[in-house]
GROMACS .gro file of C-alpha atoms in nm:
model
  374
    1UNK     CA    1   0.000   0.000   0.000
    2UNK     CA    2   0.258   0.222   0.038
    3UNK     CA    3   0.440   0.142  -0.236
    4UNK     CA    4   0.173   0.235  -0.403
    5UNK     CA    5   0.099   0.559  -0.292
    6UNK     CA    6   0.470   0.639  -0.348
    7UNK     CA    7   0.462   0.537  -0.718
    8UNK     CA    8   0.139   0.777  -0.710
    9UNK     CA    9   0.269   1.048  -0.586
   10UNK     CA   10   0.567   1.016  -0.800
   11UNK     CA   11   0.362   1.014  -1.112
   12UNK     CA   12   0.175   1.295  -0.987
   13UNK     CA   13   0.455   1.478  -0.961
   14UNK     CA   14   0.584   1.422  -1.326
   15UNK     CA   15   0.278   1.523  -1.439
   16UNK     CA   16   0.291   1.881  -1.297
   17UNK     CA   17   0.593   1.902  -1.398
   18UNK     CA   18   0.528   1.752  -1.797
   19UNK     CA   19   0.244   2.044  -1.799
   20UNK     CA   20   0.452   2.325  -1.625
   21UNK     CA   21   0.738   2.285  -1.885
   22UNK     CA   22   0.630   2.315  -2.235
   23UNK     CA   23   0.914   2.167  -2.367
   24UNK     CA   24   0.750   1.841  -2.310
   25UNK     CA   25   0.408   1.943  -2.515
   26UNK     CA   26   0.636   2.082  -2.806
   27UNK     CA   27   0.876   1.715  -2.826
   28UNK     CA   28   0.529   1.514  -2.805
   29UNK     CA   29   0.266   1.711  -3.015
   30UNK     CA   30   0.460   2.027  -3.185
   31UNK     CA   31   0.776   1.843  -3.315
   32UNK     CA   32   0.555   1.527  -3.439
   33UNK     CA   33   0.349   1.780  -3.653
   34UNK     CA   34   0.635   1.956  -3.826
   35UNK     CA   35   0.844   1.635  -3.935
   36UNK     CA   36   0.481   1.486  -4.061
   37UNK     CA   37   0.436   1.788  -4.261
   38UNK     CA   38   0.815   1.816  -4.404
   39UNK     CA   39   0.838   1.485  -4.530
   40UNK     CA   40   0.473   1.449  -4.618
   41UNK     CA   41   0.521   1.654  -4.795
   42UNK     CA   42   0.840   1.788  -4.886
   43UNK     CA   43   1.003   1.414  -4.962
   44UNK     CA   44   0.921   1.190  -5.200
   45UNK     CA   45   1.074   0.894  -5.415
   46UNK     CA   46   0.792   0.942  -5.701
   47UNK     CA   47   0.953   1.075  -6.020
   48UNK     CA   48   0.678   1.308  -6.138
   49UNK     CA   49   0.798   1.535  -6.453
   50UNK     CA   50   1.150   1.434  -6.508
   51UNK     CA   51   1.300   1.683  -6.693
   52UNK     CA   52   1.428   1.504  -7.054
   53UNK     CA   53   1.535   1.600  -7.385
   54UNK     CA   54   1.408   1.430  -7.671
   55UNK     CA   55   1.673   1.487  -8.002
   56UNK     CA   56   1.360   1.428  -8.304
   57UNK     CA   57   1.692   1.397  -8.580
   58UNK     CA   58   1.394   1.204  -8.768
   59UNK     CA   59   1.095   1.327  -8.890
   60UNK     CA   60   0.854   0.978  -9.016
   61UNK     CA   61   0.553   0.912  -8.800
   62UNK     CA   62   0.661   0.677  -8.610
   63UNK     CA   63   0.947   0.914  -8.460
   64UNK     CA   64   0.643   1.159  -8.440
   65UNK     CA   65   0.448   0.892  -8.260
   66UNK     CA   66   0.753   0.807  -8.032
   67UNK     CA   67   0.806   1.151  -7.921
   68UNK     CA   68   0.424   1.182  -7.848
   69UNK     CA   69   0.413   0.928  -7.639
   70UNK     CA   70   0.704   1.092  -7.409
   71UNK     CA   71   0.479   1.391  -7.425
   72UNK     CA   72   0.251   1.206  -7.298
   73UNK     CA   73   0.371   1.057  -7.020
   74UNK     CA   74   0.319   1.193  -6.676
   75UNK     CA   75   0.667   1.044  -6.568
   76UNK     CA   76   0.846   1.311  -6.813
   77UNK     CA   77   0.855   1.653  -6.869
   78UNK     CA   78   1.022   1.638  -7.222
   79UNK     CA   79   1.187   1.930  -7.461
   80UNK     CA   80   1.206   1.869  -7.760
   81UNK     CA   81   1.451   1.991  -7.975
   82UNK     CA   82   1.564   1.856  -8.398
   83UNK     CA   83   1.948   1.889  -8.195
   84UNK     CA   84   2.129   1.713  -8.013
   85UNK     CA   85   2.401   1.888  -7.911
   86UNK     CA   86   2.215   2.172  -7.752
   87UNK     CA   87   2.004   1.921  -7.525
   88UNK     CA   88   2.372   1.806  -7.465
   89UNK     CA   89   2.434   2.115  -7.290
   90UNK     CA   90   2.160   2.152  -7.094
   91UNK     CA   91   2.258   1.829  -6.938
   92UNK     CA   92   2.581   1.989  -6.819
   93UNK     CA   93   2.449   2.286  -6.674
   94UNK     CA   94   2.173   2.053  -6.494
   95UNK     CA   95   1.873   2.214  -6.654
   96UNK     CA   96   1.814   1.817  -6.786
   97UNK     CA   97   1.834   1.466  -6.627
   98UNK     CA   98   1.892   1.337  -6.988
   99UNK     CA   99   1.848   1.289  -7.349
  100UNK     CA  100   1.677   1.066  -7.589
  101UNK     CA  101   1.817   1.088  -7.935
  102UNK     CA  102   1.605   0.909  -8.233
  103UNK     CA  103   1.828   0.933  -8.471
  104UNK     CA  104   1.740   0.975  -8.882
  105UNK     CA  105   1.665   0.693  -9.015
  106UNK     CA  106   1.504   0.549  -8.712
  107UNK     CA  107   1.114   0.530  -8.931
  108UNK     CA  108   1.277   0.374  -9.224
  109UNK     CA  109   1.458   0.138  -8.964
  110UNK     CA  110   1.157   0.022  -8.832
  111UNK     CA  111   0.939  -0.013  -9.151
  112UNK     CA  112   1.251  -0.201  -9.334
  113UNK     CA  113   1.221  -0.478  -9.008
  114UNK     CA  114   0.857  -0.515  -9.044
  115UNK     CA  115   0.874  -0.575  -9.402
  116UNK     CA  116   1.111  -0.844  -9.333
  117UNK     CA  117   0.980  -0.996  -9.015
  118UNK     CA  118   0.600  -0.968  -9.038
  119UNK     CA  119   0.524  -1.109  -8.659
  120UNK     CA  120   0.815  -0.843  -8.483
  121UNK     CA  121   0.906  -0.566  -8.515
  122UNK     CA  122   1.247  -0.470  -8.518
  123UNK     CA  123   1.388  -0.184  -8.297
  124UNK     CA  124   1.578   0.034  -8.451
  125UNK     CA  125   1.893   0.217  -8.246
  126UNK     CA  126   1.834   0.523  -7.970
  127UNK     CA  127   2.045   0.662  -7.768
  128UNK     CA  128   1.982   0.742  -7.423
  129UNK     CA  129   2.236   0.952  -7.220
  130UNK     CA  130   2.144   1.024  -6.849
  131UNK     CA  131   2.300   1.261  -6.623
  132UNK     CA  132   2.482   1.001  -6.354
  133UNK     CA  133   2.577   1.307  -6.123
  134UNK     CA  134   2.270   1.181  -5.891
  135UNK     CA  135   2.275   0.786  -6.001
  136UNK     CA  136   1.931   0.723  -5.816
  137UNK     CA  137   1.757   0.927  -6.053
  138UNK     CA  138   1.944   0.876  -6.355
  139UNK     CA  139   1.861   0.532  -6.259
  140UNK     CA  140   1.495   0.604  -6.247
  141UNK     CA  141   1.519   0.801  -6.587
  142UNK     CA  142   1.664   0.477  -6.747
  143UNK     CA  143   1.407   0.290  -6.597
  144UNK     CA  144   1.125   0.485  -6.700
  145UNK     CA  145   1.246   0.533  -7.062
  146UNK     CA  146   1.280   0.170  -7.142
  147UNK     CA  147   0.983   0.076  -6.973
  148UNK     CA  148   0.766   0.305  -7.224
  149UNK     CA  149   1.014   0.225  -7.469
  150UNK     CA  150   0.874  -0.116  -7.464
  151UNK     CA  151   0.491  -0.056  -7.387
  152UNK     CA  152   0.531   0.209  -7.751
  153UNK     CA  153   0.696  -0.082  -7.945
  154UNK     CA  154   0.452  -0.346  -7.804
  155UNK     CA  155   0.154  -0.154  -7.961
  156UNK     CA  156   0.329  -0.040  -8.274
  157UNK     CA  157   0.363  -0.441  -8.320
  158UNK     CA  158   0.094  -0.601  -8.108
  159UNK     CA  159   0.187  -0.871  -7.792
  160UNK     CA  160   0.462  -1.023  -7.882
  161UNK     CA  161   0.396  -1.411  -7.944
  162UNK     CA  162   0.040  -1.336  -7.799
  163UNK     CA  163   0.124  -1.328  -7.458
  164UNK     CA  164  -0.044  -1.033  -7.231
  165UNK     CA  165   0.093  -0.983  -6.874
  166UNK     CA  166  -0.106  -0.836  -6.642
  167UNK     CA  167   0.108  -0.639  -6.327
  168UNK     CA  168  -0.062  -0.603  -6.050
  169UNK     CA  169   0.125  -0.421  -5.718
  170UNK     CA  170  -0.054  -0.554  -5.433
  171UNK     CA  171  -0.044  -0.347  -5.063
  172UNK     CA  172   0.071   0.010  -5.268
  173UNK     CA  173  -0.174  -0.014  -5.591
  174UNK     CA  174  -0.108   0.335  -5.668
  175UNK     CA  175   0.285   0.310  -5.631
  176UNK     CA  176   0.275   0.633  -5.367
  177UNK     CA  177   0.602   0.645  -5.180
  178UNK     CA  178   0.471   0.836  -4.912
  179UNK     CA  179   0.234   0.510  -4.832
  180UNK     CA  180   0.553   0.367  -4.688
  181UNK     CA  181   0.728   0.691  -4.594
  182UNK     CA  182   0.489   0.776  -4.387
  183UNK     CA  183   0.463   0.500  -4.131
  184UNK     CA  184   0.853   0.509  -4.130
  185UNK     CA  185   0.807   0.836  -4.025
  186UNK     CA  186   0.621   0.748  -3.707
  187UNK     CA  187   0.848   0.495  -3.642
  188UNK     CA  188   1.116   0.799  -3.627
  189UNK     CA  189   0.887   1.046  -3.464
  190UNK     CA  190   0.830   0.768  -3.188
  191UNK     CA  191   1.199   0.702  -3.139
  192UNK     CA  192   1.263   1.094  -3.135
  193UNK     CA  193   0.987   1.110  -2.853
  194UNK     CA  194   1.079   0.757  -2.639
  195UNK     CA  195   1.422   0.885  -2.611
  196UNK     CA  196   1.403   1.273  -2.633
  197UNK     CA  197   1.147   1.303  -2.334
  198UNK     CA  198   1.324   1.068  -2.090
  199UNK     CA  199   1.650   1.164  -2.172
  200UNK     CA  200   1.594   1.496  -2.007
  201UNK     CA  201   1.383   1.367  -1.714
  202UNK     CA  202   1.643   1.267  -1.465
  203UNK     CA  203   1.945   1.529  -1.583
  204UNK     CA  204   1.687   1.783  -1.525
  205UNK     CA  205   1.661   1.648  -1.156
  206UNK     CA  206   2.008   1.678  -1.088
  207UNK     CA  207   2.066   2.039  -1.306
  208UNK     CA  208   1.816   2.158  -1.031
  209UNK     CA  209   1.923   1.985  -0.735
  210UNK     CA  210   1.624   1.824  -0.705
  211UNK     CA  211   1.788   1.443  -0.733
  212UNK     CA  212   1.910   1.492  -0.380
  213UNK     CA  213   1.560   1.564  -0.215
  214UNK     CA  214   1.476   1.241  -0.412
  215UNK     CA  215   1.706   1.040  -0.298
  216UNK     CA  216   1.652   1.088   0.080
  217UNK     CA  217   1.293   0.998   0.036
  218UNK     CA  218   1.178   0.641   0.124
  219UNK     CA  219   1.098   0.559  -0.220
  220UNK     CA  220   1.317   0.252  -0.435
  221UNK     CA  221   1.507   0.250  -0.751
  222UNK     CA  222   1.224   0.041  -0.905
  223UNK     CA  223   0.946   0.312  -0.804
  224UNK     CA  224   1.205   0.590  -0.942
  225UNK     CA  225   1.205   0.413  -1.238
  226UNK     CA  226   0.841   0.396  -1.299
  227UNK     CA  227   0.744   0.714  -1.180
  228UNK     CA  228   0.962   0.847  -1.408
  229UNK     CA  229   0.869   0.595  -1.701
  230UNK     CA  230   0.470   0.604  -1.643
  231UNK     CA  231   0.369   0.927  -1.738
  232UNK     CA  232   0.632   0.945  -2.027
  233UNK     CA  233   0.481   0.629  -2.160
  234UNK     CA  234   0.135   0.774  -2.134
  235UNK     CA  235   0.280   1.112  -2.323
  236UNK     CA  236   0.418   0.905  -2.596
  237UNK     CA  237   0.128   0.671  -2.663
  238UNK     CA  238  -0.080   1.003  -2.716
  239UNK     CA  239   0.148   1.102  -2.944
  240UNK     CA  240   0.192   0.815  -3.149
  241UNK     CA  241  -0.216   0.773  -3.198
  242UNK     CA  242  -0.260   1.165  -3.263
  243UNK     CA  243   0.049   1.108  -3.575
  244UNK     CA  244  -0.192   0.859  -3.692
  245UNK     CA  245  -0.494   1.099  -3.715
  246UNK     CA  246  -0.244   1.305  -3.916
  247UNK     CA  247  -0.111   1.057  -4.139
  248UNK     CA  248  -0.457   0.922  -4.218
  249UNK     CA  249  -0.722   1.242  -4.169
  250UNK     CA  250  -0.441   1.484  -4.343
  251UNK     CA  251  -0.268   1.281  -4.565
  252UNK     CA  252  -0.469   1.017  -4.664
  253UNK     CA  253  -0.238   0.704  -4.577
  254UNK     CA  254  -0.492   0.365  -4.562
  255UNK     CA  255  -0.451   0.224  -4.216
  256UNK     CA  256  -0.533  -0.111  -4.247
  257UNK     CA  257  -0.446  -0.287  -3.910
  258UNK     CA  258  -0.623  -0.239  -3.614
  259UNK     CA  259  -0.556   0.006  -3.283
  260UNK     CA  260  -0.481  -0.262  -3.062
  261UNK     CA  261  -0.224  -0.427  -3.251
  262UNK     CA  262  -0.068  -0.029  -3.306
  263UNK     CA  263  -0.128   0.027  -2.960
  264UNK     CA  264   0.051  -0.299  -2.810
  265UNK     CA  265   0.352  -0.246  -3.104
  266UNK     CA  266   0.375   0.119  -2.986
  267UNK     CA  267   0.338  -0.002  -2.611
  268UNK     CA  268   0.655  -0.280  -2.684
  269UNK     CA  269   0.875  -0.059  -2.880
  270UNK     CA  270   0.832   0.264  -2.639
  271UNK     CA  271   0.944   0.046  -2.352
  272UNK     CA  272   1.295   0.019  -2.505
  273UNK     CA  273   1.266   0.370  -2.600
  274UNK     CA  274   1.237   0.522  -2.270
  275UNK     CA  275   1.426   0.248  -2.097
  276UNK     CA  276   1.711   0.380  -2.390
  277UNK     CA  277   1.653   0.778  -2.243
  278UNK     CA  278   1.695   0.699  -1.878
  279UNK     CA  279   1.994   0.500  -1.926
  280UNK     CA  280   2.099   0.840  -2.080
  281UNK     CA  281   1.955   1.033  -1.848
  282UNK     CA  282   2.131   0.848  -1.589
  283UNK     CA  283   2.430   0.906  -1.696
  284UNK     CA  284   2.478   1.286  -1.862
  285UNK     CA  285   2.361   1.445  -1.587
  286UNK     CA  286   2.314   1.764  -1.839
  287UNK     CA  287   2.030   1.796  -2.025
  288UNK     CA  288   2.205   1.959  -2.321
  289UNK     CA  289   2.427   1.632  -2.345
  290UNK     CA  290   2.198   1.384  -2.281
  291UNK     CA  291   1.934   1.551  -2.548
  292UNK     CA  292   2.252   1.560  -2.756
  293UNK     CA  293   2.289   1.211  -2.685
  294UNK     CA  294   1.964   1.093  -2.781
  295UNK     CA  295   1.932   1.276  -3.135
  296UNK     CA  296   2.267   1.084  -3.224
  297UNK     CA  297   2.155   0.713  -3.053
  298UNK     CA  298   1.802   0.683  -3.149
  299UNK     CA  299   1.697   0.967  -3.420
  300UNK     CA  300   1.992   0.926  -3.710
  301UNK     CA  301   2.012   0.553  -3.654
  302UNK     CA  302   1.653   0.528  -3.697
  303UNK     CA  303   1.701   0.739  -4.017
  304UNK     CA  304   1.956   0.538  -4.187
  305UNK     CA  305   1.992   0.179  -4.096
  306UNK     CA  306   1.593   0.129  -4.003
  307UNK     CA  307   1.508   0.066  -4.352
  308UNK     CA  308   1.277   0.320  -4.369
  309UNK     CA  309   1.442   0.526  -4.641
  310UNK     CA  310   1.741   0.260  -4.760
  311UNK     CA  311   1.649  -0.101  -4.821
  312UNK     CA  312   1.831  -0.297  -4.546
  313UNK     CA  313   1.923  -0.561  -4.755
  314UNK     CA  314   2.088  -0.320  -5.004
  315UNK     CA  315   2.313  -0.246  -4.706
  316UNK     CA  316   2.688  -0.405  -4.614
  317UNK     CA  317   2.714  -0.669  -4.412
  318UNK     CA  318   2.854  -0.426  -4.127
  319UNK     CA  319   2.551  -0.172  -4.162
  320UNK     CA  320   2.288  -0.509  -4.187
  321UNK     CA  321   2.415  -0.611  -3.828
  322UNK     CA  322   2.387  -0.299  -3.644
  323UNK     CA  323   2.052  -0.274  -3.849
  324UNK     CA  324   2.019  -0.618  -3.720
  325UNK     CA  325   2.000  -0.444  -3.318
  326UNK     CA  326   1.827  -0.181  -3.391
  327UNK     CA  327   1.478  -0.133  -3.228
  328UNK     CA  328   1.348   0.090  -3.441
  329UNK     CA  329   1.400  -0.127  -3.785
  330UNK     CA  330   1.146  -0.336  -3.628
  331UNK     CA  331   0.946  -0.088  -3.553
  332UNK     CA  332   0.924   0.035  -3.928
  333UNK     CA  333   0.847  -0.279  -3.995
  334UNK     CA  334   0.527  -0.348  -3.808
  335UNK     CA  335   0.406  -0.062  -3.882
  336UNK     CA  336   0.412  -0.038  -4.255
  337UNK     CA  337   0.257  -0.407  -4.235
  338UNK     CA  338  -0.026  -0.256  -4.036
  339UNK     CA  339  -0.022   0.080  -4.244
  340UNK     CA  340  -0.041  -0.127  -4.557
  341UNK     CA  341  -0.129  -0.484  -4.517
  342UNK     CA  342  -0.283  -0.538  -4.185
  343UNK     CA  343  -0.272  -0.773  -3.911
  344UNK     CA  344  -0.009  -1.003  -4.054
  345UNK     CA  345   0.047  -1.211  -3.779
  346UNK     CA  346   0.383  -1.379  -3.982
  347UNK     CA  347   0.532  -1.038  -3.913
  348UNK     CA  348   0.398  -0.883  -3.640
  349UNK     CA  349   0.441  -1.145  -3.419
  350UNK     CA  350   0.862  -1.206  -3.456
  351UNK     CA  351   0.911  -0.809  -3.447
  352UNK     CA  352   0.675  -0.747  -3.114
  353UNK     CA  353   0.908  -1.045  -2.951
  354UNK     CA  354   1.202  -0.865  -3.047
  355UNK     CA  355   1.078  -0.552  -2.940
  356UNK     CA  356   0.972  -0.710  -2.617
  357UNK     CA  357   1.380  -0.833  -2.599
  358UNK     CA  358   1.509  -0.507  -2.621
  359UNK     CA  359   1.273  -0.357  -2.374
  360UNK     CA  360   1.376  -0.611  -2.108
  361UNK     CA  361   1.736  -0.578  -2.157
  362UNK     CA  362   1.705  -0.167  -2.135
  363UNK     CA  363   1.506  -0.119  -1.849
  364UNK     CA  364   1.737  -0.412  -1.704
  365UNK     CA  365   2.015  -0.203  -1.758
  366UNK     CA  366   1.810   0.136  -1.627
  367UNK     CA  367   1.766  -0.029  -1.285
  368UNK     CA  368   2.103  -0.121  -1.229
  369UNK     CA  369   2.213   0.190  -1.364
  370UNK     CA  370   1.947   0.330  -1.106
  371UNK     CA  371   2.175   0.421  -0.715
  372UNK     CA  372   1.969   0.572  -0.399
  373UNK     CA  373   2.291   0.748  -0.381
  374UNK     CA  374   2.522   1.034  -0.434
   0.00000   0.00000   0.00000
């Protein structure tokens, strides 16, 4: 019983304090909003309106019909010019990503391999010179250009050998990067917030000389711990379900798990991130080096090796095993199965006992970090 009313009043107490200092409200609600709205909208992998330039050196109809289907294309943004040498330039001072050249001849080409070859049609030669200086999208301009290349050729000629494929993209019909940026997102915004708001809980303490007044009370370093941990938890669980009213209400991202199975993930994964920003905390003693400490353990990792932006197993070996213990890759995980798929128990199920792992070892190490004295 009194125990109890300890932890109480302990939790009490962190709750005044959480609403007296608004730096709390501005990491859990404020902070969330802004990165939502930067990389909802300011980031994107979609090409949209590539810039390209399309050298028309010939002038048959089926040049003309090649060039209008560029035009046409929502991928592209193409300028069109009878030289190539000028769209040449315009690569090298950037104002292009590449060039398509259909060289003269190419109309005669292609009526000279029908005429021999009645069931194909035979391609004649482009060029297609991209600017490499950002491979990713030169990449993507290769990509695209070959891939309309093909569907143009396929109905100049009809299906080759009377085969029709149907692609279907299941989970992401509409091929919207921000459908999987998003949840990665709250996976980052949740790390930010485990780690960010207990990081500066028990440094504050002892920048104020409050730890010492602490310590002489009767209370335990396991009723420390969850005072401090409780209403944190609480904080960051509100946090987590009001990003998902953005991502959904504002930005129209399907959710297509259900709340308890966020809630629980959340719940798991939250318990190594706070355990993560006491252990900090614990051991700064400052808040500006333990907030320091937290943007650099659990924010950039989370960016980079979560496999929210960079596919992990594109990675090195190296950058796959500290992937390998990071929380927050599983994190990104769940959540863009329940963003996208659902409840897929397959995956759910191995990355909440992970997360479960890493929460046990943390607040393990939290505790014995955790002295009743000076």
């Amino acid at each position: 019983m009194k125990s109890g009313r300890r932890l109480l009043a302990l939790v009490k107490k962190e709750w005044v304090q959480i609403l007296r200092d608004p730096s709390s409200i501005v990491i859990a609600f404020v902070i969330p909003l802004v990165l939502l709205f930067l990389f909802g909208y300011g980031l994107s992998l979609d090409a949209r309106e590539i810039r390209l330039g399309i050298a028309a050196e010939d002038g048959g109809w089926e040049a003309r019909d090649l060039t209008a289907a560029f035009l046409g294309s929502p991928y592209f943004r193409p300028l069109v010019s009878p030289a190539r040498q000028e769209l040449f330039q315009k690569v090298v001072a950037g104002d292009l990503k590449g060039v398509l050249v259909i060289p003269a001849g190419f109309s005669a080409a292609l009526r000279s391999g029908r005429a021999e070859r009645e069931t194909q049609v035979l391609l004649a030669t482009v060029l297609l010179a991209t600017d490499g200086t950002f491979p990713n999208t030169g990449s993507m301009v290769e990509n695209y250009s070959l891939g309309l290349l093909s569907q143009w050729a396929e109905g100049l000629s009809g299906s080759a050998g009377g085969v029709e494929v149907e692609s279907r993209y299941w989970y992401n019909s509409e091929l919207e990067s921000r459908y999987s940026l998003l949840p990665g997102i709250m996976a980052m915004i949740m790390s930010l917030i485990g780690t960010m708001l207990t990081s500066l809980v028990v440094a504050r303490e002892w920048e104020r000389g409050t730890m010492e007044a602490l310590l002489s009370t009767p209370v335990g370093a396991m009723e420390i711990l969850l005072g401090k941990l409780i209403p944190y938890y609480l904080l960051a669980i509100f946090s987590t379900f009001f990003s998902l009213g953005v991502a959904v209400g504002l930005f129209g991202i399907p959710f297509r798990g259900s709340l308890i199975m966020l809630f629980c993930v959340g719940s798991l994964f939250m318990l190594s991130a706070l355990g993560q920003g006491l252990i900090i905390s614990t051991l700064a003693k400052n808040q500006y080096v333990a907030s320091f400490a937290a943007l650099l353990s659990a924010f950039l990792p989370a960016a980079l090796l979560s496999g929210f932006i960079f596919e992990i197993d594109a990675m090195p070996p190296l950058q796959r095993a500290v992937a390998a213990v990071l929380p927050a890759r599983y994190l990104v995980s769940s959540l863009q199965t329940l963003f996208l798929v659902g409840d897929a128990w397959g995956v759910l199920i191995p990355d909440m006992l992970t997360l479960a792992a890493f929460g046990v070892v943390l607040l393990g190490l939290t505790l014995c970090s955790t002295r009743k004295r000076l």
